[in-house]
Coordinates of C-alpha atoms in Angstrom, one line a residue:
Chain A
M16 CA 40.6 35.0 -24.0
P17 CA 41.4 37.6 -21.4
P18 CA 38.8 40.1 -20.8
G19 CA 40.0 43.5 -22.0
S20 CA 38.9 45.7 -19.2
P21 CA 41.5 48.3 -17.9
T22 CA 42.1 46.6 -14.8
S23 CA 45.7 47.3 -14.6
D24 CA 44.9 51.0 -13.8
P25 CA 46.6 51.3 -10.3
G26 CA 44.2 54.2 -9.4
A27 CA 41.0 52.0 -9.9
L28 CA 38.8 51.9 -6.9
P29 CA 38.0 48.6 -5.2
R30 CA 34.4 48.9 -6.2
A31 CA 35.2 50.0 -9.7
R32 CA 33.8 46.9 -11.3
A33 CA 30.3 48.1 -10.9
T34 CA 31.2 51.1 -13.2
R35 CA 34.1 50.2 -15.4
G36 CA 33.3 46.5 -15.8
R37 CA 29.7 46.7 -16.5
W38 CA 30.1 44.2 -19.4
T39 CA 32.9 42.1 -17.9
G40 CA 30.5 39.3 -17.0
W41 CA 29.8 38.7 -20.6
W42 CA 33.4 37.8 -21.3
F43 CA 32.8 34.8 -19.2
L44 CA 29.2 34.0 -20.2
G45 CA 29.6 34.8 -23.8
P46 CA 31.0 31.4 -24.9
F47 CA 28.2 29.6 -23.2
M48 CA 25.5 31.8 -24.7
L49 CA 27.1 31.6 -28.1
V50 CA 26.7 27.9 -28.2
F51 CA 23.5 28.0 -26.4
V52 CA 21.8 30.1 -29.0
L53 CA 23.0 27.7 -31.7
V54 CA 22.0 24.4 -30.0
F55 CA 19.1 25.4 -28.0
I56 CA 17.4 28.7 -29.3
A57 CA 17.9 28.1 -33.0
P58 CA 16.6 24.7 -33.1
V59 CA 13.4 25.7 -31.2
V60 CA 12.8 28.6 -33.6
Y61 CA 13.6 26.3 -36.6
S62 CA 11.2 23.6 -35.4
V63 CA 8.4 26.1 -34.9
Y64 CA 9.0 27.3 -38.4
L65 CA 9.0 23.7 -39.6
S66 CA 5.7 22.8 -37.8
L67 CA 3.9 25.5 -39.8
F68 CA 4.7 23.9 -43.1
H69 CA 3.9 20.7 -45.1
T70 CA 6.3 19.1 -47.5
Q71 CA 5.3 16.7 -50.2
M72 CA 7.4 14.6 -52.5
V73 CA 5.4 16.1 -55.3
G74 CA 4.3 19.7 -54.9
G75 CA 7.1 20.9 -52.5
T76 CA 6.6 22.9 -49.4
T77 CA 3.5 24.9 -48.5
F78 CA 2.5 26.9 -45.5
V79 CA -0.2 25.2 -43.6
G80 CA -0.6 27.2 -40.5
F81 CA -1.6 25.0 -37.6
D82 CA -2.8 22.1 -39.6
N83 CA -0.1 19.9 -38.3
Y84 CA -1.2 20.8 -34.7
A85 CA -4.7 19.9 -35.6
R86 CA -3.5 16.7 -37.1
A87 CA -1.7 15.7 -33.8
F88 CA -4.7 16.5 -31.8
T89 CA -6.7 13.7 -33.7
D90 CA -3.7 11.4 -34.1
G91 CA -4.6 8.2 -32.2
A92 CA -1.0 6.9 -32.3
F93 CA 0.3 10.2 -30.8
W94 CA -2.4 10.2 -28.0
A95 CA -1.6 6.5 -27.2
G96 CA 2.0 7.3 -26.8
L97 CA 1.3 10.4 -24.7
I98 CA -1.1 8.4 -22.5
R99 CA 1.5 5.6 -22.2
V100 CA 4.3 8.1 -20.9
G101 CA 1.6 9.8 -18.7
L102 CA 0.8 6.4 -17.0
F103 CA 4.5 5.7 -16.8
L104 CA 5.0 9.0 -15.1
L105 CA 2.2 8.4 -12.6
I106 CA 3.6 5.1 -11.7
Q107 CA 7.3 4.8 -12.2
V108 CA 8.3 8.3 -10.9
P109 CA 6.7 8.1 -7.4
I110 CA 8.0 4.5 -6.8
M111 CA 11.6 5.6 -7.9
L112 CA 11.6 8.8 -5.9
A113 CA 10.2 7.0 -2.8
I114 CA 12.9 4.3 -2.9
S115 CA 15.6 7.0 -3.5
L116 CA 14.3 9.1 -0.6
L117 CA 14.2 6.1 1.7
V118 CA 17.7 5.0 0.9
A119 CA 19.0 8.5 1.2
L120 CA 17.3 8.9 4.7
A121 CA 18.8 5.4 5.7
V122 CA 22.4 6.4 4.5
D123 CA 22.1 9.7 6.3
S124 CA 20.7 8.4 9.5
G125 CA 24.1 7.0 10.3
R126 CA 22.4 3.7 11.4
L127 CA 23.7 1.5 8.4
Y128 CA 26.8 -0.8 8.7
G129 CA 28.9 0.0 5.6
R130 CA 27.3 3.4 4.8
D131 CA 29.8 4.4 2.1
F132 CA 29.6 1.0 0.4
F133 CA 25.8 1.3 0.2
R134 CA 26.0 4.9 -1.0
I135 CA 28.5 4.1 -3.8
S136 CA 27.0 0.8 -4.9
I137 CA 23.5 2.0 -5.2
F138 CA 24.7 5.0 -7.2
M139 CA 26.7 2.7 -9.6
P140 CA 24.0 1.9 -12.2
Y141 CA 23.9 5.6 -13.0
A142 CA 27.2 5.1 -14.7
V143 CA 25.8 2.5 -16.9
P144 CA 24.6 3.7 -20.3
A145 CA 20.9 3.3 -21.1
V146 CA 22.0 1.2 -24.0
V147 CA 23.9 -1.3 -21.9
A148 CA 21.1 -1.1 -19.1
S149 CA 18.5 -2.0 -21.6
L150 CA 20.4 -4.6 -23.3
M151 CA 21.4 -6.2 -20.0
W152 CA 17.8 -6.2 -18.5
G153 CA 16.5 -7.2 -21.9
F154 CA 18.6 -10.4 -21.9
M155 CA 17.8 -11.1 -18.2
Y156 CA 14.0 -10.6 -18.9
G157 CA 14.2 -13.4 -21.6
T158 CA 12.1 -16.5 -20.8
R159 CA 14.1 -18.7 -23.1
F160 CA 17.7 -18.1 -21.9
G161 CA 17.5 -15.1 -19.8
L162 CA 17.4 -15.0 -15.9
V163 CA 13.6 -15.3 -16.0
G164 CA 14.0 -18.5 -18.1
N165 CA 16.7 -19.7 -15.6
L166 CA 14.3 -19.2 -12.7
N167 CA 11.4 -20.9 -14.6
D168 CA 13.6 -23.9 -15.4
F169 CA 15.1 -24.1 -11.9
F170 CA 12.1 -23.6 -9.7
G171 CA 9.5 -25.0 -12.2
W172 CA 8.0 -21.6 -12.1
N173 CA 6.0 -20.1 -14.9
L174 CA 6.9 -16.4 -14.8
P175 CA 5.3 -14.4 -17.5
N176 CA 7.1 -12.9 -20.4
L177 CA 8.3 -9.6 -19.4
L178 CA 8.8 -8.6 -23.0
S179 CA 5.2 -9.2 -23.9
P180 CA 3.0 -6.3 -25.0
D181 CA 1.1 -6.3 -21.7
L182 CA 4.2 -6.1 -19.5
V183 CA 6.7 -4.3 -21.6
L184 CA 6.0 -0.9 -20.1
L185 CA 6.4 -2.3 -16.5
S186 CA 9.7 -3.8 -17.7
I187 CA 10.9 -0.4 -19.0
G188 CA 9.8 1.2 -15.8
N189 CA 12.1 -1.2 -14.0
I190 CA 15.0 -0.3 -16.1
V191 CA 14.6 3.2 -15.7
T192 CA 14.1 2.9 -11.9
W193 CA 17.2 0.8 -11.7
E194 CA 19.2 3.4 -13.5
F195 CA 18.1 6.4 -11.7
V196 CA 17.4 5.2 -8.0
G197 CA 20.9 5.9 -7.1
Y198 CA 21.1 9.2 -8.8
N199 CA 18.2 10.5 -7.0
M200 CA 19.4 9.1 -3.8
L201 CA 22.6 11.0 -4.1
I202 CA 20.8 14.3 -4.9
F203 CA 18.7 13.8 -1.7
Y204 CA 21.7 12.7 0.3
A205 CA 23.8 15.7 -0.7
A206 CA 20.9 17.9 0.4
L207 CA 20.6 16.2 3.6
R208 CA 24.3 16.6 4.3
V209 CA 24.0 20.5 4.4
V210 CA 21.2 20.5 6.9
P211 CA 22.7 22.4 9.9
A212 CA 23.6 20.0 12.9
S213 CA 22.0 22.7 15.3
L214 CA 18.6 21.7 13.9
Y215 CA 19.1 18.1 15.0
E216 CA 20.5 19.1 18.4
A217 CA 17.5 21.4 19.0
A218 CA 15.2 18.6 18.1
A219 CA 17.1 16.3 20.5
I220 CA 16.6 18.7 23.3
D221 CA 12.9 18.9 22.5
G222 CA 12.9 15.0 22.8
A223 CA 11.9 14.5 19.2
G224 CA 12.2 10.8 17.9
Q225 CA 13.8 9.7 14.7
W226 CA 10.5 9.8 12.7
R227 CA 9.7 13.2 14.0
V228 CA 13.1 14.5 12.9
V229 CA 12.7 13.0 9.5
A230 CA 9.1 14.4 9.0
A231 CA 9.7 17.9 10.7
I232 CA 13.3 18.6 9.7
K233 CA 14.8 16.4 7.2
I234 CA 11.9 16.2 4.5
P235 CA 11.2 20.1 4.7
A236 CA 14.8 20.7 4.5
I237 CA 15.2 18.9 1.3
R238 CA 12.0 20.0 -0.4
G239 CA 13.9 22.0 -3.0
A240 CA 15.8 18.9 -4.0
L241 CA 12.7 16.9 -4.1
V242 CA 11.1 19.3 -6.4
V243 CA 14.1 19.4 -8.7
A244 CA 14.4 15.6 -8.8
T245 CA 10.5 15.4 -9.6
I246 CA 11.0 17.9 -12.4
F247 CA 14.0 16.0 -13.9
S248 CA 12.0 12.7 -13.7
I249 CA 9.0 14.1 -15.3
I250 CA 11.2 15.5 -18.2
G251 CA 12.8 12.1 -18.4
S252 CA 9.5 10.3 -18.6
F253 CA 8.1 12.5 -21.3
Q254 CA 11.4 12.0 -23.3
L255 CA 11.4 8.4 -23.0
F256 CA 13.3 7.0 -25.9
N257 CA 16.5 5.0 -25.4
E258 CA 15.0 2.0 -23.3
P259 CA 12.0 1.3 -25.6
A260 CA 14.3 1.9 -28.7
I261 CA 16.8 -0.6 -27.7
L262 CA 14.3 -3.2 -26.4
Q263 CA 12.5 -2.9 -29.7
S264 CA 15.1 -5.3 -31.2
L265 CA 14.3 -7.8 -28.5
A266 CA 10.5 -7.3 -28.3
P267 CA 9.5 -6.0 -31.8
N268 CA 5.8 -7.0 -31.3
A269 CA 5.6 -5.3 -28.1
I270 CA 7.1 -1.8 -28.9
S271 CA 5.7 0.0 -31.9
S272 CA 7.3 3.0 -33.6
S273 CA 4.8 5.2 -31.8
F274 CA 5.3 3.6 -28.4
T275 CA 6.3 7.0 -26.9
P276 CA 5.9 10.4 -28.4
N277 CA 9.6 10.9 -28.7
L278 CA 10.1 7.4 -30.6
Y279 CA 7.2 8.7 -32.8
A280 CA 8.9 11.9 -33.5
Y281 CA 12.1 10.1 -34.4
S282 CA 10.4 7.5 -36.6
L283 CA 8.2 10.2 -38.5
S284 CA 11.5 12.1 -39.1
F285 CA 14.0 9.3 -40.0
A286 CA 11.8 6.4 -41.3
G287 CA 8.7 8.4 -42.5
Q288 CA 10.3 11.5 -44.1
Q289 CA 7.7 13.5 -42.3
Q290 CA 9.8 16.2 -40.7
N291 CA 7.2 18.9 -40.4
Y292 CA 4.8 16.7 -38.5
S293 CA 7.8 15.3 -36.4
A294 CA 8.8 19.0 -35.4
T295 CA 5.2 19.5 -34.5
I296 CA 5.2 16.4 -32.2
A297 CA 8.4 17.7 -30.6
I298 CA 7.0 21.1 -29.9
I299 CA 3.8 19.9 -28.4
M300 CA 5.8 17.6 -26.2
G301 CA 8.2 20.4 -25.2
V302 CA 5.3 22.6 -24.3
V303 CA 3.4 19.8 -22.3
T304 CA 6.5 19.0 -20.4
M305 CA 7.2 22.7 -19.6
I306 CA 3.6 23.1 -18.4
V307 CA 3.7 20.0 -16.1
A308 CA 7.1 20.8 -14.9
Y309 CA 6.1 24.4 -14.1
V310 CA 2.9 23.3 -12.2
V311 CA 4.9 20.8 -10.2
Q312 CA 7.4 23.6 -9.3
L313 CA 4.7 25.9 -8.3
R314 CA 3.0 23.4 -6.1
G315 CA 6.2 22.2 -4.7
M316 CA 7.3 25.8 -3.8
N317 CA 3.9 26.8 -2.4
K318 CA 4.0 24.0 0.2
E319 CA 7.2 25.4 1.4
A320 CA 5.6 28.7 2.3
Chain B
M12 CA 15.7 29.8 -5.0
V13 CA 19.2 30.1 -3.6
A14 CA 19.9 30.7 0.0
T15 CA 22.5 33.0 1.4
P16 CA 25.9 32.1 0.2
T17 CA 27.6 30.2 2.9
L18 CA 30.3 27.6 2.4
R19 CA 29.7 24.6 4.4
V20 CA 32.1 21.8 4.3
P21 CA 30.5 18.7 5.4
A22 CA 32.3 17.7 8.6
P23 CA 32.6 14.0 9.8
R24 CA 29.6 13.8 11.9
R25 CA 29.9 10.2 13.5
S26 CA 31.9 9.0 16.4
R27 CA 31.4 6.0 18.5
L28 CA 29.0 7.4 21.1
S29 CA 25.3 7.0 20.5
T30 CA 23.7 10.5 20.4
P31 CA 20.9 11.8 18.2
S32 CA 23.5 12.8 15.6
N33 CA 25.5 9.6 16.2
P34 CA 22.9 6.9 16.5
R35 CA 23.5 3.1 17.1
R36 CA 23.9 1.0 14.0
S37 CA 20.8 -0.9 13.0
P38 CA 21.1 -4.5 11.5
L39 CA 17.4 -4.3 10.5
L40 CA 17.8 -1.1 8.6
T41 CA 21.1 -2.4 7.1
V42 CA 19.1 -5.5 5.9
L43 CA 16.3 -3.5 4.5
T44 CA 18.5 -1.1 2.6
G45 CA 20.4 -4.2 1.6
V46 CA 17.4 -5.1 -0.7
V47 CA 17.9 -2.0 -2.7
L48 CA 21.7 -2.7 -2.7
L49 CA 21.0 -6.2 -4.2
Y50 CA 18.7 -4.6 -6.8
S51 CA 21.5 -2.3 -7.9
L52 CA 24.3 -4.8 -7.9
V53 CA 22.8 -8.0 -9.1
P54 CA 22.4 -7.0 -12.8
L55 CA 26.0 -5.8 -12.8
F56 CA 27.1 -9.1 -11.3
W57 CA 25.0 -10.8 -14.0
L58 CA 26.9 -8.8 -16.7
L59 CA 30.2 -9.6 -15.2
I60 CA 29.4 -13.3 -14.9
N61 CA 28.0 -13.7 -18.5
S62 CA 31.0 -11.7 -19.9
T63 CA 33.1 -14.8 -18.9
K64 CA 30.9 -17.2 -21.0
N65 CA 31.2 -18.2 -24.5
Q66 CA 28.1 -18.0 -26.7
R67 CA 27.1 -21.7 -26.0
D68 CA 27.3 -21.4 -22.2
L69 CA 25.5 -18.1 -22.4
F70 CA 22.4 -19.9 -23.6
S71 CA 22.7 -23.1 -21.7
T72 CA 24.1 -22.3 -18.1
F73 CA 22.6 -20.6 -15.2
G74 CA 22.7 -16.7 -15.6
L75 CA 24.1 -15.9 -12.0
W76 CA 26.9 -18.4 -12.1
F77 CA 29.9 -19.2 -14.3
G78 CA 29.7 -21.5 -17.4
S79 CA 31.6 -24.4 -18.2
E80 CA 34.6 -22.5 -19.6
F81 CA 36.0 -19.2 -18.5
S82 CA 36.2 -17.1 -21.7
L83 CA 36.5 -13.7 -20.4
F84 CA 39.9 -12.9 -21.9
E85 CA 39.1 -14.6 -25.0
N86 CA 36.0 -12.6 -25.2
I87 CA 37.9 -9.3 -24.7
G88 CA 40.4 -10.2 -27.3
R89 CA 37.5 -11.1 -29.8
A90 CA 35.5 -7.9 -28.9
L91 CA 38.7 -5.7 -29.5
T92 CA 39.5 -7.3 -32.8
Y93 CA 36.1 -8.2 -34.4
D94 CA 35.5 -6.5 -37.7
D95 CA 39.0 -5.1 -38.0
G96 CA 39.0 -3.6 -34.4
I97 CA 35.8 -1.4 -34.9
F98 CA 35.3 -1.6 -31.1
V99 CA 38.7 0.2 -30.6
R100 CA 37.7 2.8 -33.1
W101 CA 34.3 3.3 -31.2
L102 CA 36.1 3.6 -27.9
G103 CA 38.5 6.3 -29.5
N104 CA 35.3 8.2 -30.8
T105 CA 33.7 8.0 -27.4
V106 CA 36.9 9.4 -25.7
L107 CA 37.0 12.1 -28.4
Y108 CA 33.3 13.1 -27.8
V109 CA 33.9 13.0 -24.0
V110 CA 37.1 15.0 -24.0
A111 CA 35.8 17.7 -26.4
G112 CA 32.1 17.6 -25.4
A113 CA 32.2 17.1 -21.7
G114 CA 35.4 19.1 -21.3
G115 CA 34.0 21.9 -23.3
A116 CA 30.7 21.8 -21.6
T117 CA 32.5 22.0 -18.2
L118 CA 34.6 24.9 -19.3
L119 CA 31.6 26.9 -20.6
A120 CA 29.6 26.0 -17.4
V121 CA 32.5 27.1 -15.2
L122 CA 33.0 30.4 -16.9
G123 CA 29.3 31.0 -17.2
G124 CA 28.4 30.0 -13.7
Y125 CA 31.2 32.3 -12.4
A126 CA 29.9 35.2 -14.5
L127 CA 26.3 34.7 -13.2
A128 CA 27.5 34.3 -9.6
K129 CA 30.1 37.1 -9.5
F130 CA 29.2 39.9 -11.8
D131 CA 26.4 42.2 -12.6
F132 CA 25.9 42.8 -16.2
P133 CA 23.1 43.9 -18.6
G134 CA 20.9 41.1 -19.8
K135 CA 21.7 38.8 -16.7
K136 CA 18.1 38.5 -15.7
A137 CA 17.1 37.5 -19.1
V138 CA 19.8 35.0 -19.2
F139 CA 18.6 33.5 -16.3
A140 CA 15.0 33.2 -17.4
V141 CA 16.1 31.7 -20.6
V142 CA 18.7 29.2 -19.4
I143 CA 16.8 28.0 -16.4
G144 CA 13.7 27.6 -18.7
A145 CA 15.8 25.6 -21.0
V146 CA 16.6 23.1 -18.3
A147 CA 12.8 22.1 -18.6
V148 CA 12.9 21.8 -22.4
P149 CA 13.3 18.2 -23.3
G150 CA 16.8 17.9 -24.9
T151 CA 15.7 15.1 -27.0
A152 CA 12.9 17.0 -28.4
L153 CA 15.4 19.4 -29.6
A154 CA 17.6 16.9 -31.1
V155 CA 15.4 16.2 -34.2
P156 CA 15.3 19.9 -35.2
T157 CA 18.9 20.2 -34.4
F158 CA 19.5 17.4 -36.9
W159 CA 17.6 19.3 -39.7
M160 CA 19.4 22.5 -38.9
F161 CA 22.9 20.8 -38.8
S162 CA 22.0 18.9 -42.0
A163 CA 21.4 22.2 -43.6
M164 CA 24.8 23.4 -42.4
E165 CA 26.4 20.1 -43.7
L166 CA 27.6 19.2 -40.2
T167 CA 25.8 15.9 -39.8
D168 CA 27.7 12.6 -39.9
T169 CA 30.8 14.5 -38.6
P170 CA 32.2 14.5 -35.1
W171 CA 31.1 18.2 -34.8
S172 CA 27.5 17.1 -34.9
V173 CA 27.9 15.3 -31.7
I174 CA 30.3 17.6 -30.0
I175 CA 28.7 20.9 -30.5
P176 CA 25.3 20.0 -28.8
S177 CA 27.2 18.3 -26.0
L178 CA 28.8 21.6 -25.2
I179 CA 25.7 23.0 -23.4
S180 CA 24.8 21.7 -20.1
P181 CA 22.2 23.9 -18.4
F182 CA 22.2 21.8 -15.3
G183 CA 26.1 22.2 -15.2
L184 CA 25.6 26.0 -15.4
Y185 CA 23.2 25.9 -12.6
L186 CA 25.5 23.8 -10.5
M187 CA 28.4 26.1 -11.1
W188 CA 26.5 29.2 -10.5
T189 CA 25.2 28.0 -7.0
F190 CA 28.7 26.6 -6.3
A191 CA 30.6 29.8 -7.3
N192 CA 28.1 31.8 -5.2
Q193 CA 29.3 30.0 -2.1
A194 CA 32.8 29.2 -2.9
I195 CA 34.3 32.6 -3.8
P196 CA 34.3 35.4 -1.2
G197 CA 33.9 38.7 -3.0
D198 CA 36.5 40.4 -0.8
L199 CA 39.0 38.0 -2.2
M200 CA 38.3 39.1 -5.7
E201 CA 38.5 42.8 -4.7
A202 CA 41.8 42.1 -3.1
A203 CA 43.1 40.6 -6.3
R204 CA 41.8 43.5 -8.3
I205 CA 43.4 46.0 -5.8
D206 CA 46.7 44.2 -6.3
G207 CA 46.4 44.9 -10.0
A208 CA 45.3 41.5 -11.3
S209 CA 43.4 41.5 -14.6
E210 CA 39.9 40.0 -14.6
F211 CA 41.3 36.9 -16.4
R212 CA 44.2 36.7 -13.9
T213 CA 41.7 37.0 -11.0
F214 CA 39.7 34.2 -12.4
W215 CA 42.5 31.9 -13.3
Q216 CA 44.6 32.2 -10.3
V217 CA 42.5 33.1 -7.4
C218 CA 38.9 31.8 -8.2
L219 CA 39.4 28.7 -10.3
P220 CA 41.2 26.8 -7.6
L221 CA 38.3 27.6 -5.2
L222 CA 35.9 26.2 -7.9
A223 CA 37.8 22.9 -8.1
P224 CA 35.3 20.6 -6.3
G225 CA 32.4 22.1 -8.2
T226 CA 34.2 21.8 -11.5
V227 CA 35.0 18.1 -10.8
T228 CA 31.3 17.5 -10.0
V229 CA 30.2 19.1 -13.3
L230 CA 32.8 17.4 -15.2
L231 CA 31.8 14.0 -14.0
F232 CA 28.0 14.7 -14.7
T233 CA 28.8 16.0 -18.2
M234 CA 31.3 13.0 -18.7
V235 CA 28.5 10.5 -17.9
A236 CA 26.1 12.4 -20.2
T237 CA 28.4 12.3 -23.1
W238 CA 29.8 8.8 -22.6
N239 CA 26.3 7.4 -22.2
N240 CA 24.7 9.5 -25.0
Y241 CA 22.7 7.4 -27.5
F242 CA 19.9 9.6 -29.0
L243 CA 22.0 12.4 -30.4
P244 CA 24.7 10.3 -32.1
L245 CA 21.9 8.0 -33.4
I246 CA 20.3 10.9 -35.0
M247 CA 23.4 12.7 -36.2
L248 CA 25.7 9.9 -37.4
R249 CA 25.3 7.4 -40.3
D250 CA 28.8 6.2 -40.8
P251 CA 29.7 3.5 -38.2
D252 CA 33.3 4.7 -38.2
W253 CA 32.0 7.7 -36.2
Y254 CA 29.9 5.8 -33.8
P255 CA 30.5 6.0 -30.1
L256 CA 30.4 2.8 -28.0
T257 CA 26.7 3.0 -27.2
L258 CA 25.7 3.0 -30.9
G259 CA 28.2 0.4 -31.8
L260 CA 26.9 -1.8 -29.1
N261 CA 23.4 -1.6 -30.2
Q262 CA 24.5 -2.3 -33.9
W263 CA 26.2 -5.5 -32.6
N264 CA 22.9 -6.5 -30.9
S265 CA 20.7 -5.9 -33.7
Q266 CA 23.2 -7.6 -36.1
A267 CA 21.6 -11.0 -35.1
G268 CA 18.2 -9.9 -36.2
T269 CA 19.2 -8.9 -39.7
A270 CA 19.4 -11.3 -42.6
G271 CA 22.7 -13.1 -42.8
G272 CA 24.0 -11.2 -39.6
E273 CA 26.1 -13.2 -37.2
A274 CA 24.7 -13.3 -33.6
I275 CA 27.5 -12.0 -31.3
F276 CA 25.7 -11.6 -27.9
D277 CA 28.9 -12.8 -26.1
L278 CA 30.6 -9.7 -27.6
V279 CA 27.7 -7.5 -26.9
L280 CA 27.9 -8.3 -23.2
T281 CA 31.7 -8.1 -23.0
G282 CA 31.7 -4.9 -25.0
S283 CA 29.1 -3.7 -22.5
L284 CA 31.2 -4.5 -19.6
L285 CA 34.2 -2.8 -21.2
T286 CA 32.1 0.2 -21.9
I287 CA 31.0 0.8 -18.2
I288 CA 34.4 0.1 -16.6
P289 CA 36.1 3.5 -17.3
L290 CA 33.1 5.5 -15.7
V291 CA 32.9 3.2 -12.7
I292 CA 36.6 3.7 -12.2
A293 CA 36.2 7.5 -12.5
F294 CA 33.4 7.5 -10.0
L295 CA 35.3 5.4 -7.4
F296 CA 38.5 7.3 -7.6
L297 CA 37.1 10.8 -7.5
Q298 CA 34.1 10.3 -5.4
R299 CA 35.1 12.3 -2.2
F300 CA 35.9 15.1 -4.4
W301 CA 32.8 15.4 -6.4
Q302 CA 30.4 14.4 -3.7
S303 CA 31.6 17.4 -1.6
G304 CA 31.1 19.4 -4.6
L305 CA 27.6 18.2 -4.9
A306 CA 26.8 18.8 -1.3
A307 CA 28.5 22.2 -0.9
G308 CA 26.8 23.8 -4.0
G309 CA 24.6 21.9 -6.2
V310 CA 21.3 21.3 -4.7
K311 CA 21.0 23.6 -1.9
E312 CA 17.9 25.6 -2.7

């Protein structure tokens, strides 16, 4: 789709794009925005619309205003799921990001033997679909024939069942950590690579040790990447779906259909035929996520100043 | 959020001398980082080992070593032919979704990122606000409403219902925008225009080659996202003939739990291995290229 601006005009001035091509950018951005409106904007608008109605098998659809939101506010199952992902977020995300940061600093330090092997291998789990990761870890968690069971048999241990209701959130946290440690490590590492070498030279002249360089140069330099990774991890936690949904078949008693808000929205919509209430849950989660992500971004950027 | 556009190609920093930027190797640090390495690789090793076992050995032999028989090739053969070769069909579907979805998403992100980086146009600020805001909107929260919308448009249970939502990658757009900012000198574009090149030709022949590392980076990330997607096809598709691999594997797994269903855990594991191999290969072969793209453009704030 060639942009139809009259660029073949030989008399056009070099800076002419500002005047003659005022809309040229839209030729390139247009296709993206067209699909974006269809799969981002329209569903948001549609789900807001859905959330204001109530549909009954008998009686049809009626406008109910904010009744669905009021219902969510007092819905124990929704709150339990929200608190569960909140807990997950507070524990899993810091652990995962800390490991990622330490590995990124280790790889960047140049003090590792086989640096490239480390970088690529630790990143590799990111290529594994959540479905495969959950199945694999789910099998390994098994006390009967999984790796945990093997260890119990071999050493005479009595490791607890990682798929029991008490421990399943921890087990999911481990899967998510495994999947994304390498991804976040790579984001941090890429940011570390563009720190100007002159900064390190200056630090060396000042006699700064390695820890000082890490604290005073490297971490401040990648604060932006840290904030971005934190925000993506928060979004990921609030959206938690794949891992619990897959593990459900291996641990049906530990993972209910409202284990996470997203699983709840899915169950309401597809098993419960409650699309209006499901849309309401989706919107509330979207708003909660955006608020938390926004606060983190503000705080992260403020520290920079 | 983005610093001045300077293109910085990461140079090889290390030589043999021990200087602040070239420190001595540390066995202790290597061992400590090795713990994370083991954590990352042991499950993959477990998968590889257990793909070589038949169902009996799977349950009766130690998980981190081979069973009494080496059944890898037999397992692969059975996985590919089970249920009239449905796995091959799923593989084909996945490839279709990746080529159309990730390919399309990359194309749209490259065009859009280029526009945002290199043109001033009415509405640009609004686009930024909306699209960057959309990065924070949980994609999966949108999937359920998208399903109802697509359902009304009679698009569900068709490949379109998976491909169309895959076409948008706000992160890809962001990545391309920062990359294009740094990789394309404005003077070069002006020179092309003075020579009489059309906007399209300037983009295609002058700018696109410069965008190659960023494009590969975005392509790999959208490829992974599409290849590994589970939630979207789960919602959109009913007919197993349109399933991608992820959905198919889970169906095989849950088959054991259904009444009269045959337990085929050996095929689930072998199928899982077959599912991850293409991406692992893509990452290994293209790593230099896409990592330089990530470093040069992506995450620099």
